[in-house]
Coordinates of C-alpha atoms in Angstrom, one line a residue:
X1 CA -6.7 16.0 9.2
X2 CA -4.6 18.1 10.7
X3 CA -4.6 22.0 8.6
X4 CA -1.2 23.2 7.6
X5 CA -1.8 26.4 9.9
X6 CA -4.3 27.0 13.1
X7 CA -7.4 28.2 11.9
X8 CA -10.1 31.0 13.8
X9 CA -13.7 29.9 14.5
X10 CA -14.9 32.8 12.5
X11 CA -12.4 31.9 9.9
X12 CA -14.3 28.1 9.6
X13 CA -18.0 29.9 9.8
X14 CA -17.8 32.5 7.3
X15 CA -16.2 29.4 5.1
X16 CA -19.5 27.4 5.2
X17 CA -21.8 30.3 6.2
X18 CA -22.2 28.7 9.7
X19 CA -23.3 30.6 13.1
X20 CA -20.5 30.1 15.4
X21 CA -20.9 30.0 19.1
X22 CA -17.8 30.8 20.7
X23 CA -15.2 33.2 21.0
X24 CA -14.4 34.5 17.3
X25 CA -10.7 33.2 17.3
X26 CA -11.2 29.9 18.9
X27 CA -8.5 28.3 17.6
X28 CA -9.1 25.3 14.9
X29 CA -6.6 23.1 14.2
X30 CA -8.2 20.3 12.1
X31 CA -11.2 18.0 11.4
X32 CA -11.6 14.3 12.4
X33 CA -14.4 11.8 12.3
X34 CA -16.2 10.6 15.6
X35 CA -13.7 7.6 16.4
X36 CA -10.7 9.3 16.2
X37 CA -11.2 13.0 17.1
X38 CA -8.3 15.4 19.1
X39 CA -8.4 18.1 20.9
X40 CA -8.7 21.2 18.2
X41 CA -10.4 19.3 15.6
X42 CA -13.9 20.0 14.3
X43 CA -16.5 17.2 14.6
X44 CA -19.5 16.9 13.2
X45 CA -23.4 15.6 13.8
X46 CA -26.2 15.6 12.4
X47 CA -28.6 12.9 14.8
X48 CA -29.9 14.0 18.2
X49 CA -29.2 10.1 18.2
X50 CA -25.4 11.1 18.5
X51 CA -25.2 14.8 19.8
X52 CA -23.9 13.5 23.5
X53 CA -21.0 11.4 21.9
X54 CA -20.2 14.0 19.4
X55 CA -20.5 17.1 22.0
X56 CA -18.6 14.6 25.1
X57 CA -16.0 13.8 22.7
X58 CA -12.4 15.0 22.6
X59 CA -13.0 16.9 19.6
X60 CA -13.5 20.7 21.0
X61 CA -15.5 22.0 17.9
X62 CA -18.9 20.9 16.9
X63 CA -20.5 21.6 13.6
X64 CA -23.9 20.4 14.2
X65 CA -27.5 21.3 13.1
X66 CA -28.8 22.3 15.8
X67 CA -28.0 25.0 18.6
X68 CA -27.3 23.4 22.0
X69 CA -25.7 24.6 25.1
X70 CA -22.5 24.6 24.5
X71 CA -19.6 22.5 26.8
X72 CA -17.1 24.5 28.6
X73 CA -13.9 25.3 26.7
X74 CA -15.6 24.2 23.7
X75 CA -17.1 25.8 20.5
X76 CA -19.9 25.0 18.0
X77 CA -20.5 25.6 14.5
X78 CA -24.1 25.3 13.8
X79 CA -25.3 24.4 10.0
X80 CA -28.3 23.5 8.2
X81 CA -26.4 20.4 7.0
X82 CA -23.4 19.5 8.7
X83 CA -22.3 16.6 6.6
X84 CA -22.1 18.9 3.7
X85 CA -20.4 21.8 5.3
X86 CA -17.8 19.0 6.6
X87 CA -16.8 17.8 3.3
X88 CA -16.4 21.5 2.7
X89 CA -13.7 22.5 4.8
X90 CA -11.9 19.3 4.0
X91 CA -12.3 20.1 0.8
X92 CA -10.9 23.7 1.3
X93 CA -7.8 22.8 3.5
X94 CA -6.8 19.1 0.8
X95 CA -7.2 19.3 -2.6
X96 CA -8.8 15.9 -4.1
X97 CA -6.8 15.0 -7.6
X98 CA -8.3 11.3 -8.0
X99 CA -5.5 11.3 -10.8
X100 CA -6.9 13.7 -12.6
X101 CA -3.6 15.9 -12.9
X102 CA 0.0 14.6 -12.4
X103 CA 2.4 16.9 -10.6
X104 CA 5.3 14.5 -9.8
X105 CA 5.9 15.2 -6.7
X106 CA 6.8 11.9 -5.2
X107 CA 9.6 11.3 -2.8
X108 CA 11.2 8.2 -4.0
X109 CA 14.2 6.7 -1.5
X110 CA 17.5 5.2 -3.1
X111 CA 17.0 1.3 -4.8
X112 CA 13.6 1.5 -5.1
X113 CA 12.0 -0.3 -7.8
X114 CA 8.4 0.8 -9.2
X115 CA 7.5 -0.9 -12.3
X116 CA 6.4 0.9 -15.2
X117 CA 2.5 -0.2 -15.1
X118 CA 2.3 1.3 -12.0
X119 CA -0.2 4.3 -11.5
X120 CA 0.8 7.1 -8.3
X121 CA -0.8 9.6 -7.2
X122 CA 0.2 13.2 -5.9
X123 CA 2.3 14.3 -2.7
X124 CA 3.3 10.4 -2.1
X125 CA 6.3 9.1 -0.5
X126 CA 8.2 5.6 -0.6
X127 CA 11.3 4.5 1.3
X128 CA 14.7 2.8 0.9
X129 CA 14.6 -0.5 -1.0
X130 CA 11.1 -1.0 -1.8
X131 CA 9.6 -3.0 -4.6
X132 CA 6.3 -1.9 -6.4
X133 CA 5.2 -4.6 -8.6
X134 CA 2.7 -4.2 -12.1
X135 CA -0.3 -2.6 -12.1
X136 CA -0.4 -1.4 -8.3
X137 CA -2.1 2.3 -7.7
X138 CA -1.0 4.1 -4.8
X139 CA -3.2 6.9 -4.2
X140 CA -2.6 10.4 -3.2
X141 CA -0.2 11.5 0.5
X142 CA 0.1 7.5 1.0
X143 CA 3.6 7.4 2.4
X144 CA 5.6 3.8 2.4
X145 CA 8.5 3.1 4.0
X146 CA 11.8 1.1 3.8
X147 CA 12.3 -2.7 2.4
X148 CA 8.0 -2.4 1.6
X149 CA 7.1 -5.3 -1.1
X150 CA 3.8 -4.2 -2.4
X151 CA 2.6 -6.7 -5.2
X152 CA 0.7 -6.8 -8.5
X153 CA -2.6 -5.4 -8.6
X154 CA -3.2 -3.9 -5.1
X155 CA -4.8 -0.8 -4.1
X156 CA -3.4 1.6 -1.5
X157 CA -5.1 5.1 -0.9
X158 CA -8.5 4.6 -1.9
X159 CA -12.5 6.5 -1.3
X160 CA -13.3 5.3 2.0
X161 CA -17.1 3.6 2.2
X162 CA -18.6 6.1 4.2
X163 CA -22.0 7.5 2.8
X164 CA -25.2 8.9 4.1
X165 CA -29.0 8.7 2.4
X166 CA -29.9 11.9 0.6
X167 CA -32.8 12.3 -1.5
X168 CA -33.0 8.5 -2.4
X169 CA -29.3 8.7 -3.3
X170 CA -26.1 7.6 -1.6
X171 CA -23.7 11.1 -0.7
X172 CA -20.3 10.2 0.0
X173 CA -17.9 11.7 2.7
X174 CA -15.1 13.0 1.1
X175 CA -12.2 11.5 1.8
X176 CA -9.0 13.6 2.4
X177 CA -7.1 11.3 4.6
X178 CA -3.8 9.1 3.7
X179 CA -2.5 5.1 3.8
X180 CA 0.8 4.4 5.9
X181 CA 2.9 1.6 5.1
X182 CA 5.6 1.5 7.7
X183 CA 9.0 -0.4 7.5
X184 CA 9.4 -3.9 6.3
X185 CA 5.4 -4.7 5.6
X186 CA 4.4 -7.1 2.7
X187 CA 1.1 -6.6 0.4
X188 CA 0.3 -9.3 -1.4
X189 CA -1.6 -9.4 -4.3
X190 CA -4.9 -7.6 -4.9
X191 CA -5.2 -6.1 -1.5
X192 CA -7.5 -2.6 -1.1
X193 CA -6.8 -0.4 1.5
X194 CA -8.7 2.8 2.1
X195 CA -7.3 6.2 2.9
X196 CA -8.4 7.6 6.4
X197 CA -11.6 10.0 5.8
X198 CA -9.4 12.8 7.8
X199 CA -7.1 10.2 9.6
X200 CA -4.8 7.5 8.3
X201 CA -4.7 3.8 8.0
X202 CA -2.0 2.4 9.0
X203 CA 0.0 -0.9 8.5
X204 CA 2.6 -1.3 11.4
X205 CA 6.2 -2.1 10.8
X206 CA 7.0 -6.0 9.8
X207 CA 3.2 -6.7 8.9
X208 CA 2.7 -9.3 6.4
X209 CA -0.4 -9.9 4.0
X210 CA -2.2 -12.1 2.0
X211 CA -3.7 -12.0 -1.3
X212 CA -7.2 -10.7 -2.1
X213 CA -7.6 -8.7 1.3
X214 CA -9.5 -5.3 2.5
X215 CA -9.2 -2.8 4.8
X216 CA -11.2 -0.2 5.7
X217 CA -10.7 3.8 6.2
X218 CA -8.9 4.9 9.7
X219 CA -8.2 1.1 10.7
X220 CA -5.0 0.4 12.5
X221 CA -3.1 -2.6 12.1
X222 CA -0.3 -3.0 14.6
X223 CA 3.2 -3.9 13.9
X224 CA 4.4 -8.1 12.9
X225 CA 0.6 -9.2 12.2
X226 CA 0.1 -12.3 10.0
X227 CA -3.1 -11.6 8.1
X228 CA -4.6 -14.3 5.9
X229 CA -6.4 -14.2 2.1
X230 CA -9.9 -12.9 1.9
X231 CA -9.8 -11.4 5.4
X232 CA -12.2 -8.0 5.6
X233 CA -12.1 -5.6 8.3
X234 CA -14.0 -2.6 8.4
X235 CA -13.3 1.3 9.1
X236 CA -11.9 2.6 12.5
X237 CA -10.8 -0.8 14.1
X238 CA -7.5 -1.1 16.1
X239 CA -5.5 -4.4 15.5
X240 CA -2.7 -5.0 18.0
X241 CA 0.4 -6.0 17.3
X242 CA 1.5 -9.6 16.5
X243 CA -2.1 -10.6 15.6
X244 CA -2.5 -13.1 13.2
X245 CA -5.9 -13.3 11.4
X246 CA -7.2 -16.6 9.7
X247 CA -8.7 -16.6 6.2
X248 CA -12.3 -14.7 6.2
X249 CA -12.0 -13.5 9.4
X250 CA -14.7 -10.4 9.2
X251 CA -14.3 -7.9 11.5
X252 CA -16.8 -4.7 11.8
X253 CA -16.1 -1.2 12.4
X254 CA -15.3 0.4 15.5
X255 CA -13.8 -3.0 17.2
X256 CA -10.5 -3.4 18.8
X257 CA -8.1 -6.8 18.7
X258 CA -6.1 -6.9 21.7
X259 CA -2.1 -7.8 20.7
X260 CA -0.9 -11.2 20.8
X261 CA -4.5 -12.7 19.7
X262 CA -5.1 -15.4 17.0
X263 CA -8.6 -15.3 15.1
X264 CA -9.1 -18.7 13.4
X265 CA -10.7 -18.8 10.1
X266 CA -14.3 -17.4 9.5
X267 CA -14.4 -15.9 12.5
X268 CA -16.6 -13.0 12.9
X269 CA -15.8 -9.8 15.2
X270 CA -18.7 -7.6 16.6
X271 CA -17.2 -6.4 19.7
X272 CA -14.0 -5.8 21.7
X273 CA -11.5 -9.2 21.7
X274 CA -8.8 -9.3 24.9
X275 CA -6.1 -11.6 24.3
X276 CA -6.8 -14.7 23.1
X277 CA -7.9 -17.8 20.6
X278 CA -11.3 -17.4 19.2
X279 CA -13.3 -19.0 16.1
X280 CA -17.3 -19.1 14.9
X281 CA -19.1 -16.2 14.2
X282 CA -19.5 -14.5 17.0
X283 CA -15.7 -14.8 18.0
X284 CA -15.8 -17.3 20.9
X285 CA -12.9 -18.3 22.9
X286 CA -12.0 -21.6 20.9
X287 CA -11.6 -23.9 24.2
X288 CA -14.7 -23.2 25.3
X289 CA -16.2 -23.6 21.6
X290 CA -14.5 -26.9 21.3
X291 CA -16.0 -28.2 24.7
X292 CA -19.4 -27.2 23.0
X293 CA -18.6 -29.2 20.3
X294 CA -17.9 -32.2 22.5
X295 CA -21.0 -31.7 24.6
X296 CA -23.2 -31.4 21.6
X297 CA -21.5 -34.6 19.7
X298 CA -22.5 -36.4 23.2
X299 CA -26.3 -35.7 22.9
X300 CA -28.2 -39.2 22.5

């Protein structure tokens, strides 16, 4: 999340009554989770598990809970709960409505069509051309674009599943991200996709989808994929473009699908895929898996 004006370091610590090391106007420019921090943007930890990641990172402010030396050119906020103190400037700098007040402020482009059932949120945008079928919800700052066919029943914009464990209760991280449909995508029906927790997800230009899918907070999906019912893929994964996922395909977060690949059905994704064919669980290459097969069939 990117503020609407450069903040001060000082500025950000007296907000969550933080001690700041660094200069007092180190300039801030926004926040961002781990995978997808910038330079200017606050990140924040709260492990000793993570400190290296989070303090190597691109991100150049820290808000952690605990003082450490501090990296060259960097700045640290330090906080007795850094989680907390993160939802609070995000809080601060995005207003959450969760449809609690309507301000029609929408940006609707010439022969759109939004049926009546439909429920939007605040500060949204759609294109040229685009058809929003019954009972869709588009959540707050989504932003479609141009010839976008978004059908019945399908969720754009909302919490991402991001929580911690807090006094034997889940605590969520707020959420003040946004969804991007760009040109010429199809949703089918009953899709969810979650807004970015500072970031956005995004569906690239000419994607098409299947019924009954989900996708998680901060995931990128490149431009003409071909992605099949009842796939799920987690938060903070990066799908090239032209991939075409299978039905169930599963992938978890954090993972990368290079463009041009085909995951066959059921397949499961726990690391990094180059280019290729792969089915099973465990994503193998699907030559070598039918070879297996063969081998295996041959046993006497």
């Amino acid at each position: 999340m990117r503020f609407h004006s450069p903040q001060k370091l000082k500025t950000i610590a007296d907000l969550v009554g933080a001690k700041f090391i660094g200069p007092e106007d180190f300039e801030v420019l926004g926040t961002n989770e781990i995978h997808m921090v910038q330079p200017g943007d606050i990140v924040f930890v709260n492990h000793p598990k993570y400190y290296d990641k989070a303090l190597n990172s691109a991100a150049t402010i820290i808000l952690i809970d605990k003082e450490v030396e501090c990296p060259e050119g960097k700045a640290l906020l330090v906080s007795e709960d850094p989680f907390r103190d993160f939802n609070r400037i995000n809080t601060h700098f995005t207003r959450i409505y969760n449809f609690t007040e309507e301000l029609h402020d929408m940006e609707i482009g010439e022969g759109t069509k939004i049926h009546r059932t439909a429920v939007i949120g605040n500060n949204v945008k759609i294109g040229k051309n685009t058809l929003i079928f019954p009972n869709v919800v588009i959540g707050d700052r989504t932003e479609i674009g141009d010839n976008v066919i978004i059908q019945s029943g399908t969720v754009l914009g909302g919490d991402a599943f991001y929580y911690r464990k807090l006094n034997g209760n889940f605590d969520r991280l707020i959420s003040v991200g946004n969804v991007v449909i760009e040109n010429n995508v199809e949703i089918g029906n009953n899709c969810t996709i979650d807004r970015g927790v500072t970031a956005s997800t995004v569906i690239g230009e000419g994607s098409v989808l299947d019924n009954q899918i989900q996708i998680g907070h901060d995931t990128v999906i490149g431009k003409k994929c071909l992605i099949a019912s009842q796939v799920g893929i987690a938060g903070c994964c990066v799908i090239g473009d032209e991939v075409t996922l299978w039905g169930q395909v599963g992938i978890a977060s954090g993972n990368k699908v290079e463009a041009g690949t085909v995951l066959l059905g059921k397949t499961g994704v726990n690391r990094d895929l180059e280019k290729g064919t792969y089915i099973g669980m465990f994503a193998e290459d699907f030559k070598t898996y039918l070879k297996k097969e063969v081998k295996l069939r041959n046993l006497k």
